[in-house]
Short mmCIF file of C-alpha atoms in Angstrom, two decimals:
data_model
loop_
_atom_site.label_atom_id
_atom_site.label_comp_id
_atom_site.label_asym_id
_atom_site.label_seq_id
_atom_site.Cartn_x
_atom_site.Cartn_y
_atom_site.Cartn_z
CA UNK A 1 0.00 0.00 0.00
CA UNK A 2 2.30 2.46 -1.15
CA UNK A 3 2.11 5.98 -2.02
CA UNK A 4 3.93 9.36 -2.80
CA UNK A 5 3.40 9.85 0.74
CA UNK A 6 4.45 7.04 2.34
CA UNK A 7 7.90 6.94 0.58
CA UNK A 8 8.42 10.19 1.31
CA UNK A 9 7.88 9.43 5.28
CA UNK A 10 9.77 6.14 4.66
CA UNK A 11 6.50 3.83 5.75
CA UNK A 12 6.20 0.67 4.18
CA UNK A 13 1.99 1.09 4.36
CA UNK A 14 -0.05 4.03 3.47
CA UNK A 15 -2.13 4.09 6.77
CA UNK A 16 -2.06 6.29 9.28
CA UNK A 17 -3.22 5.30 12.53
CA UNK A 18 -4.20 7.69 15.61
CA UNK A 19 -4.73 6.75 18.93
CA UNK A 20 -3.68 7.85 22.27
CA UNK A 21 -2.02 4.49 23.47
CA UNK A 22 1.62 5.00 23.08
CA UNK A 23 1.81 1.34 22.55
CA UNK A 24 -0.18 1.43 19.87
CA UNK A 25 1.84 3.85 18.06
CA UNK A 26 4.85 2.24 18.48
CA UNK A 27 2.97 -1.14 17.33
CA UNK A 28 1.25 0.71 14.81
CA UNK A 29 4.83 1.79 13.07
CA UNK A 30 6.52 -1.27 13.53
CA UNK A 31 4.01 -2.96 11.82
CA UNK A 32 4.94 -0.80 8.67
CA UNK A 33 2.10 1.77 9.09
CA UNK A 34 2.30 5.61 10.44
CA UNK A 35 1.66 6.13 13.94
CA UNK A 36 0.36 8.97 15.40
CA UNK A 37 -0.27 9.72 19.25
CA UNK A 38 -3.33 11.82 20.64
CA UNK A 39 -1.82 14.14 22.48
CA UNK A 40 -5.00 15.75 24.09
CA UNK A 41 -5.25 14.29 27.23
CA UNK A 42 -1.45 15.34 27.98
CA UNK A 43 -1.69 18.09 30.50
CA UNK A 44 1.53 17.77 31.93
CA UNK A 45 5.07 18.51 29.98
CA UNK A 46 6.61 15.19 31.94
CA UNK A 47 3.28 12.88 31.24
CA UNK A 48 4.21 13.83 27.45
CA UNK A 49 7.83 13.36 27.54
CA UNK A 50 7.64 9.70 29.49
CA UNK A 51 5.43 8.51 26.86
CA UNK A 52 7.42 10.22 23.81
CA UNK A 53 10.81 8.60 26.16
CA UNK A 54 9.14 5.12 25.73
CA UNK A 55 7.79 5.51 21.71
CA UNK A 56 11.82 6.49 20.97
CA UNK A 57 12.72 2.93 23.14
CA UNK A 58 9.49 1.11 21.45
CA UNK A 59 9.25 1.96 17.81
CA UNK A 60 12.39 0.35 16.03
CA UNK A 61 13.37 4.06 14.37
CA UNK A 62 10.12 3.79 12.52
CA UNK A 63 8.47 7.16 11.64
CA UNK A 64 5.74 8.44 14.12
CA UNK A 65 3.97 11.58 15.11
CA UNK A 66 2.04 13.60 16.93
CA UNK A 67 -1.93 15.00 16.80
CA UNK A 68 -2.67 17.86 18.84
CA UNK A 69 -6.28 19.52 19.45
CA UNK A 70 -5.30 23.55 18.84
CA UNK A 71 -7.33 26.31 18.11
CA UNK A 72 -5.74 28.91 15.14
CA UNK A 73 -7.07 31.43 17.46
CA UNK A 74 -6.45 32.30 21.31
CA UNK A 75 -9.26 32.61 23.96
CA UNK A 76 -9.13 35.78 25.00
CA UNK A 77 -10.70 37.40 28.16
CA UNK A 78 -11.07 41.14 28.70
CA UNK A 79 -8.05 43.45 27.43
CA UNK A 80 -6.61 40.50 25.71
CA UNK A 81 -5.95 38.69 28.48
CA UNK A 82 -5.16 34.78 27.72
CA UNK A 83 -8.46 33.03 29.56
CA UNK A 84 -7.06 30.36 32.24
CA UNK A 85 -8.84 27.12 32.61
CA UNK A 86 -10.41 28.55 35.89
CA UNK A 87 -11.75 31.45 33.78
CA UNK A 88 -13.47 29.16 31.93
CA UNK A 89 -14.73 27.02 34.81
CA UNK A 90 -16.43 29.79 36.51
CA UNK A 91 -18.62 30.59 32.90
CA UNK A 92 -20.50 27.26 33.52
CA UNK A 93 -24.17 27.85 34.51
CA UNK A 94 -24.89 26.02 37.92
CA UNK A 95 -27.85 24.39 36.47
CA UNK A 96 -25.96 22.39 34.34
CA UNK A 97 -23.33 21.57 37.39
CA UNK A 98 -26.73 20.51 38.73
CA UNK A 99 -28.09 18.47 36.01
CA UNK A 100 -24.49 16.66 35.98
CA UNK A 101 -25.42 15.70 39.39
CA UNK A 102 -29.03 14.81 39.33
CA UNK A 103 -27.77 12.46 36.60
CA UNK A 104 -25.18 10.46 38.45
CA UNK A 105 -27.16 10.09 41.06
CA UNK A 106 -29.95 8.73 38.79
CA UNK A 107 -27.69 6.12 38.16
CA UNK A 108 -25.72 5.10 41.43
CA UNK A 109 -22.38 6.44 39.77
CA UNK A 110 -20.56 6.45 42.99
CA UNK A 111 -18.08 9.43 43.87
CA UNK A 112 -14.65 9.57 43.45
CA UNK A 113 -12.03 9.19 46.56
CA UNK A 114 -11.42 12.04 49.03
CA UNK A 115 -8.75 14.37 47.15
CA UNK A 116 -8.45 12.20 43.84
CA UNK A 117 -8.80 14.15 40.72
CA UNK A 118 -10.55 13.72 37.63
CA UNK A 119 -8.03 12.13 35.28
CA UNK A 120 -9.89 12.84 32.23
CA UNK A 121 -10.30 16.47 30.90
CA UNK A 122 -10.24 18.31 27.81
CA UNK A 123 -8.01 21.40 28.21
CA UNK A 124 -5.37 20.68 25.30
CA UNK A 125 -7.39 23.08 23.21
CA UNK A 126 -6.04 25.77 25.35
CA UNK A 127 -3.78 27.36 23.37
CA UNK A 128 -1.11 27.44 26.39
CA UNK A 129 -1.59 23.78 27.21
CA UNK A 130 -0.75 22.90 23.61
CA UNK A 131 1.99 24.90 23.21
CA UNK A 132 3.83 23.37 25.91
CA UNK A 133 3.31 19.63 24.55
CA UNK A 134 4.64 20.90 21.57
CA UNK A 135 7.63 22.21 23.04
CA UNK A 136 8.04 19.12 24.49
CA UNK A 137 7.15 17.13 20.85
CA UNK A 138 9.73 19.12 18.99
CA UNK A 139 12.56 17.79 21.21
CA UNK A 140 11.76 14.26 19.88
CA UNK A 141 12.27 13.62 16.07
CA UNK A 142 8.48 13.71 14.96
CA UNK A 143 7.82 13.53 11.17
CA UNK A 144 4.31 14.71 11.35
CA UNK A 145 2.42 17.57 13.17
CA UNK A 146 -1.85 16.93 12.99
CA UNK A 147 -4.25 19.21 14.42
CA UNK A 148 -7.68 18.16 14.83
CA UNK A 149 -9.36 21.73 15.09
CA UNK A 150 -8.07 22.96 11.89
CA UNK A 151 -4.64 24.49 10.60
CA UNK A 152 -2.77 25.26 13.79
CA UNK A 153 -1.35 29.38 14.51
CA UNK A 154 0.43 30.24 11.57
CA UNK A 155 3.95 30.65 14.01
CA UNK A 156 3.21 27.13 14.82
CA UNK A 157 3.38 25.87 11.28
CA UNK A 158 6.56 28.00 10.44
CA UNK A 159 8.29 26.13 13.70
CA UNK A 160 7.53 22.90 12.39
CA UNK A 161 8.67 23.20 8.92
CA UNK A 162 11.66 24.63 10.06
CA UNK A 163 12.75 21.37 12.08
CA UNK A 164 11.62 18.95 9.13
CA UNK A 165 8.13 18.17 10.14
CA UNK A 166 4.74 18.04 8.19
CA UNK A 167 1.82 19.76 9.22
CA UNK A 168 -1.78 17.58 9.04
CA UNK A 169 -4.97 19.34 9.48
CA UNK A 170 -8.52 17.72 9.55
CA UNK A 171 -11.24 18.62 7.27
CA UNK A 172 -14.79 17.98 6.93
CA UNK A 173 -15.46 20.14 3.93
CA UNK A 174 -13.93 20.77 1.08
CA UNK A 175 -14.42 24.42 2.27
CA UNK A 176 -12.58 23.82 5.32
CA UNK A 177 -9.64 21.76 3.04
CA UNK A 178 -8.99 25.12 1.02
CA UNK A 179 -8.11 27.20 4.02
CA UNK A 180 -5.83 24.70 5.31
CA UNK A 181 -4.19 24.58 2.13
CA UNK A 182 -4.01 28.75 2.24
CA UNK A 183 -2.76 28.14 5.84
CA UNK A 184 0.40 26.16 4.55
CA UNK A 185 -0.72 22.85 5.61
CA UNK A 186 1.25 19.91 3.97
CA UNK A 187 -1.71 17.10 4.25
CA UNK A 188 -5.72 17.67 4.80
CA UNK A 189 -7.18 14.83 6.42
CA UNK A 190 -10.62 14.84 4.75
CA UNK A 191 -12.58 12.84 8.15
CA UNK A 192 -16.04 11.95 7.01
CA UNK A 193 -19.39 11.88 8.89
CA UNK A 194 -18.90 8.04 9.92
CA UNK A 195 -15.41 8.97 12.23
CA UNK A 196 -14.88 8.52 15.77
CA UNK A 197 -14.93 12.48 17.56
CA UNK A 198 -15.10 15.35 16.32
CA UNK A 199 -17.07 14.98 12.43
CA UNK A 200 -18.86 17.02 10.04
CA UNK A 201 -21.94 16.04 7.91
CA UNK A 202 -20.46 15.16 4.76
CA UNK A 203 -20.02 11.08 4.07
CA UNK A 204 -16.30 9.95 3.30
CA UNK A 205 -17.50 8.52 -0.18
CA UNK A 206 -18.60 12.27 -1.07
CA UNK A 207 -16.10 14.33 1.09
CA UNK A 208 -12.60 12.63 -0.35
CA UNK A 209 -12.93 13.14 -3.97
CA UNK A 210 -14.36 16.57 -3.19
CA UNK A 211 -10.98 17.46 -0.88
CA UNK A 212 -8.70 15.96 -3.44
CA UNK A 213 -10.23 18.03 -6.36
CA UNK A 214 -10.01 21.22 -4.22
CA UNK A 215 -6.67 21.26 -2.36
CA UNK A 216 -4.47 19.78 -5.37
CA UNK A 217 -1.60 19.14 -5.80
CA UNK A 218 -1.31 18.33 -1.74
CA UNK A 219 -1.62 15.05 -0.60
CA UNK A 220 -4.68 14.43 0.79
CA UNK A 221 -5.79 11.26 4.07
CA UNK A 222 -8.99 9.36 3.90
CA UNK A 223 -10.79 9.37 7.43
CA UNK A 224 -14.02 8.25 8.42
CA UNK A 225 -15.13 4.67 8.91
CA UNK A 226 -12.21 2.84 7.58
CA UNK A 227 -11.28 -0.16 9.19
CA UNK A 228 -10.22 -2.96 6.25
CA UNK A 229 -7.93 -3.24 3.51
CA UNK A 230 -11.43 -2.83 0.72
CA UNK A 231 -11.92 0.61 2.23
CA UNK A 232 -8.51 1.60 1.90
CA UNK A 233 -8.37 -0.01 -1.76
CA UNK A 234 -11.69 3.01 -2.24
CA UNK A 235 -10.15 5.67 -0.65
CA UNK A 236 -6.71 5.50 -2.75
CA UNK A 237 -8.99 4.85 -5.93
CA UNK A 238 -10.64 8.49 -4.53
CA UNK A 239 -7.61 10.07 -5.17
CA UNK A 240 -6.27 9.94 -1.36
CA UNK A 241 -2.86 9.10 -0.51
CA UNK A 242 -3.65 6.85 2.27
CA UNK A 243 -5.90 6.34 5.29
CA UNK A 244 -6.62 7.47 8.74
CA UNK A 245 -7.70 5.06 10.71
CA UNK A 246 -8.66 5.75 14.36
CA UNK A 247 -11.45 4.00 16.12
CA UNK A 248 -10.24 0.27 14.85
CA UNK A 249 -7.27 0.44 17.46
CA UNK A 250 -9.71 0.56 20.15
CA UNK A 251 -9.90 -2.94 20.83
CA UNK A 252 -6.33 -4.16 20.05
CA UNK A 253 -4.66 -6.10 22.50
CA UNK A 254 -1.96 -3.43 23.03
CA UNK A 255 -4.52 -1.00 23.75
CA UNK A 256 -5.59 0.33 27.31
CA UNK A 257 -8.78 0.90 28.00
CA UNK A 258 -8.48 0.44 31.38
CA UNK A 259 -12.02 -1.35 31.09
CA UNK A 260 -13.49 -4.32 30.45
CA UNK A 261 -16.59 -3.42 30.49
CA UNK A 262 -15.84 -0.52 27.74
CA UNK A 263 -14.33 -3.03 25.52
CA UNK A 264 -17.10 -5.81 25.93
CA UNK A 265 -19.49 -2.91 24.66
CA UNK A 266 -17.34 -2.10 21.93
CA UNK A 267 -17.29 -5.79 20.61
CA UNK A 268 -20.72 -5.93 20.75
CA UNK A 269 -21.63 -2.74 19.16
CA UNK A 270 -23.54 -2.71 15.21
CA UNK A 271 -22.55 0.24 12.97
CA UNK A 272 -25.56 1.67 14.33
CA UNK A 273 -24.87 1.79 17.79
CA UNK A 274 -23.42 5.74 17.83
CA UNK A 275 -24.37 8.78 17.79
CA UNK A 276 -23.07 11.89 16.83
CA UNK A 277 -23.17 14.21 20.18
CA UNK A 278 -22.09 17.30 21.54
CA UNK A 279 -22.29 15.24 25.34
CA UNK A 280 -18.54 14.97 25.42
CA UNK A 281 -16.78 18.32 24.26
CA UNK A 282 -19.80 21.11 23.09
CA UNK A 283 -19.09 19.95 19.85
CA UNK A 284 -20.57 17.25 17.50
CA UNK A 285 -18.84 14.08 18.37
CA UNK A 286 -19.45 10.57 17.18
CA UNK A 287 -18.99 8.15 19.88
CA UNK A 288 -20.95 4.92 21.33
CA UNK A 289 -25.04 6.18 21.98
CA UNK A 290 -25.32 5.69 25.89
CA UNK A 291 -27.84 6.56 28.91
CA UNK A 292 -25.13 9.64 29.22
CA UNK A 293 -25.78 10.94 25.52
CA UNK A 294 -29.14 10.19 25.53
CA UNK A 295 -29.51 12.58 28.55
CA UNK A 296 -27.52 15.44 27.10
CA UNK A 297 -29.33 15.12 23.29
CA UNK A 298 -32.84 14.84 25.80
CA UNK A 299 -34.76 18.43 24.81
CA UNK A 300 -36.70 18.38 27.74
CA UNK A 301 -33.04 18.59 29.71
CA UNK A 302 -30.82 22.03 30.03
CA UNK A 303 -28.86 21.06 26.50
CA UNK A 304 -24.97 21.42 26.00
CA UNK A 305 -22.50 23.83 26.45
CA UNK A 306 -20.41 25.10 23.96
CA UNK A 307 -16.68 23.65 23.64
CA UNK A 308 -14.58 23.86 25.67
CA UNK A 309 -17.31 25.03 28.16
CA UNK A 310 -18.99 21.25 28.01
CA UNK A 311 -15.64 19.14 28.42
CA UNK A 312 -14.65 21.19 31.64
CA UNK A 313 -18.02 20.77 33.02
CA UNK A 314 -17.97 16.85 32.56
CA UNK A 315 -15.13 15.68 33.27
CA UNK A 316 -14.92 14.30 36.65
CA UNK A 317 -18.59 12.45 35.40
CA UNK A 318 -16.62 11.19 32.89
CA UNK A 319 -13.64 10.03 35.19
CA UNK A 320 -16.34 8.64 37.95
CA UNK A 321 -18.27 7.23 34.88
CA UNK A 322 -15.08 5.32 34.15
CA UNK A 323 -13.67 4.55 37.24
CA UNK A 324 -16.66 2.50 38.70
CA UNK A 325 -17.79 0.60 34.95
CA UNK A 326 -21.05 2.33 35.27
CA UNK A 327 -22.24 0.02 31.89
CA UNK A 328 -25.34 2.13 30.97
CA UNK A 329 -23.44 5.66 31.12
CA UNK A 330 -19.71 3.80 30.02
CA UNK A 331 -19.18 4.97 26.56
CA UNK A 332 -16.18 6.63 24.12
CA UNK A 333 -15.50 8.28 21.08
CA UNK A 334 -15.92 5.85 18.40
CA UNK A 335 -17.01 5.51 14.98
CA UNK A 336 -18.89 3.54 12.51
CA UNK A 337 -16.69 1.28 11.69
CA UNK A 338 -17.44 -0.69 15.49
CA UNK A 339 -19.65 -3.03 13.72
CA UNK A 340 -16.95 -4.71 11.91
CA UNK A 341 -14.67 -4.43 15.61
CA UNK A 342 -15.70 -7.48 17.06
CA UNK A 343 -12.48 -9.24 18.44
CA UNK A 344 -9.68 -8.44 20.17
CA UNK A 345 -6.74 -8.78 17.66
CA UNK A 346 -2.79 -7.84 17.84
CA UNK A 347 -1.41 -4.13 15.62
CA UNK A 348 -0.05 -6.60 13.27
CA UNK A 349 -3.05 -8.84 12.64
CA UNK A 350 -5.00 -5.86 11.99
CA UNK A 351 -2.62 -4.83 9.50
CA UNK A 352 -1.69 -8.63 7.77
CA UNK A 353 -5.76 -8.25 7.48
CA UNK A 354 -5.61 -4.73 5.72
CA UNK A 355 -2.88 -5.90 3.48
CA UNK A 356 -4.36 -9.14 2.11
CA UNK A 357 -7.82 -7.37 2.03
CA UNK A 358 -6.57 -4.46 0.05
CA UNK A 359 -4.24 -6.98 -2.51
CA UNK A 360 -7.65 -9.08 -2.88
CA UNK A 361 -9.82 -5.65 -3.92
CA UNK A 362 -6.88 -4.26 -6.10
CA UNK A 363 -6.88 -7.64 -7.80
CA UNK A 364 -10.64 -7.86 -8.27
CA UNK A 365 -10.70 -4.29 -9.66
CA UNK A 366 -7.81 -5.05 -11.98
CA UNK A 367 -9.97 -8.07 -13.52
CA UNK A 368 -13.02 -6.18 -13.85
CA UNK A 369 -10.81 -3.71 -15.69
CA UNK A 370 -9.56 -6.09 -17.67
CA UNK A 371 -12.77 -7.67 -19.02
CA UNK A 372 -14.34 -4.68 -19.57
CA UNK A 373 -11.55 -3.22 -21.89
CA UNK A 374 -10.83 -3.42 -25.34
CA UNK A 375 -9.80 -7.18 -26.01
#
């Protein structure tokens, strides 16, 4: 599965896989692939570097990278001022702090221990926060920079071409793909209405040809759904050169989901067992339909903040949700592609299954070609 691309990054496969399990990466590269680490739940320089420490020990000097979750723009308070993540906090209506409540406690979620803190929260799209794992990133020899909100700061994108590295940006319009391309991105990810987290409206069948055709000549990543070696056969036949692939990692055996439970549900799960919700962030995000999304997409209830007002305000449910299993509420970003997850498999049996799926679709496709041409 080779492209432009992927010679140019040295990768033997044209996939691209994020997730934020450094083993994954590592497994993910190894296995001739492109791995790329979610970096949003890093709020701490050192939690960053350890895991960046034990990719460089892990990944065999195989290509890797990192995906961020930046804003182009700051938050800004009055006079300019950079808005801190208590700022922020103290902007969140107490009727929805109350309807947080009310809801845990329709469900037994139990608390969490005296002085333990909620483990899970979404502050890397502070512009501060993600500066400082990139400071930490760009001491480690990264080949690829993604941002998940967009093209990041313009002085961002200047730093990382200067050491070498290639700038990703996620689209989910062909709109959306022109800017980044004005912005001086390197690759648009063009993520389709069936991904895992943050999506748009527009189906990956209709949204890659579209992103190809408006940001050429610049290479240009499938996302949305993918999960087997057919779908990546589609998405280079597009025009793409090569795939994203997120939400299949989930339940490989070098993930850590830290729950059972989590990945039981995830087995089990049909294609039609998400929903695309703005219960996790403030912002439309496909992930598995639970008693917790149904509550927040409820119109009789209060109804969600905006980012990043909604992430700060749910977070320790989230952690307690977690923590205890609480099955009904337990859910996670995921996309549509969880039908087709339904065993645990190694990195590299997912991708000996990609490989032989893709050579059996490129072979069918060259006999159909073949019979239907001039004999």
């Amino acid at each position: 599965m080779q492209t432009e691309l992927s010679r140019q990054l040295g990768v033997e496969h044209a996939v691209f896989g994020f997730t934020p399990f450094p083993a994954v990466a590592a497994a993910i590269s190894r296995a001739g692939g492109f791995g790329v680490l979610g970096a949003v739940r890093y709020t701490a320089p050192d939690e960053l570097k350890r895991d960046l420490d034990w990719i460089e020990a892990h990944v065999g000097g195989h290509p890797y990278g990192l995906d961020v979750v930046m804003p182009a723009t700051k938050a800004e308070g009055p006079a300019g001022r950079t808005l801190t993540e208590a700022d922020v906090e103290a902007m969140i209506p107490e009727g929805h702090r109350r309807f947080v409540r009310d809801t845990l406690a329709k469900h037994g979620v139990p608390e969490l221990d005296e002085g333990e803190a909620a483990g899970w929260r979404i502050t890397g799209w502070m512009e501060q926060v993600a500066r400082t794992q990139l400071d930490v990133a760009f001491d480690y020899p990264i080949r690829l920079l993604a941002n998940a909100l967009g093209p990041p700061p313009a002085d961002v994108v200047a730093r990382a071409h200067e050491q070498g590295v290639l700038v990703a940006a996620l689209a989910g319009s062909a709109r959306h793909a022109r800017k980044h391309k004005d912005a001086g991105i390197d690759i648009v990810v063009a993520q389709g209405y069936e991904a895992g987290g943050h999506t748009g409206e527009i189906a990956s069948m209709v949204l890659t040809p579209e992103v190809v055709d408006a940001v050429d000549p610049l290479p240009v990543l499938a996302a949305g759904g993918i999960g087997s070696g057919r779908q990546i056969a589609a998405a280079l036949a597009l025009g793409a050169q090569g795939a994203w692939l997120g939400s299949v990692w989930l339940t490989v055996t070098e993930a850590d989901l830290h729950s059972p439970t989590l990945t039981r549900k995830l087995l089990a799960a049909g294609s039609g067992d998400t929903v695309r919700s703005r219960a996790l962030t403030g912002k439309p995000a496909r992930q598995l339909r639970t008693g917790w999304t149904d509550a927040w997409d409820d119109p009789e209830g209060p109804g969600t903040l905006p980012m990043p007002l909604q992430g700060l305000l749910v977070a320790e449910a989230v952690s307690r949700i977690q923590k205890h299993e609480v099955e009904p509420l337990l859910g996670t970003p995921v996309g549509q592609i969880v039908g087709r997850m339904t065993s645990e498999r190694s990195v590299q049996a997912v991708f000996d299954d990609l490989t032989r799926e893709f050579e059996r679709a490129v072979d069918r496709v060259n006999r159909i070609a073949g019979r239907s041409g001039p004999s």
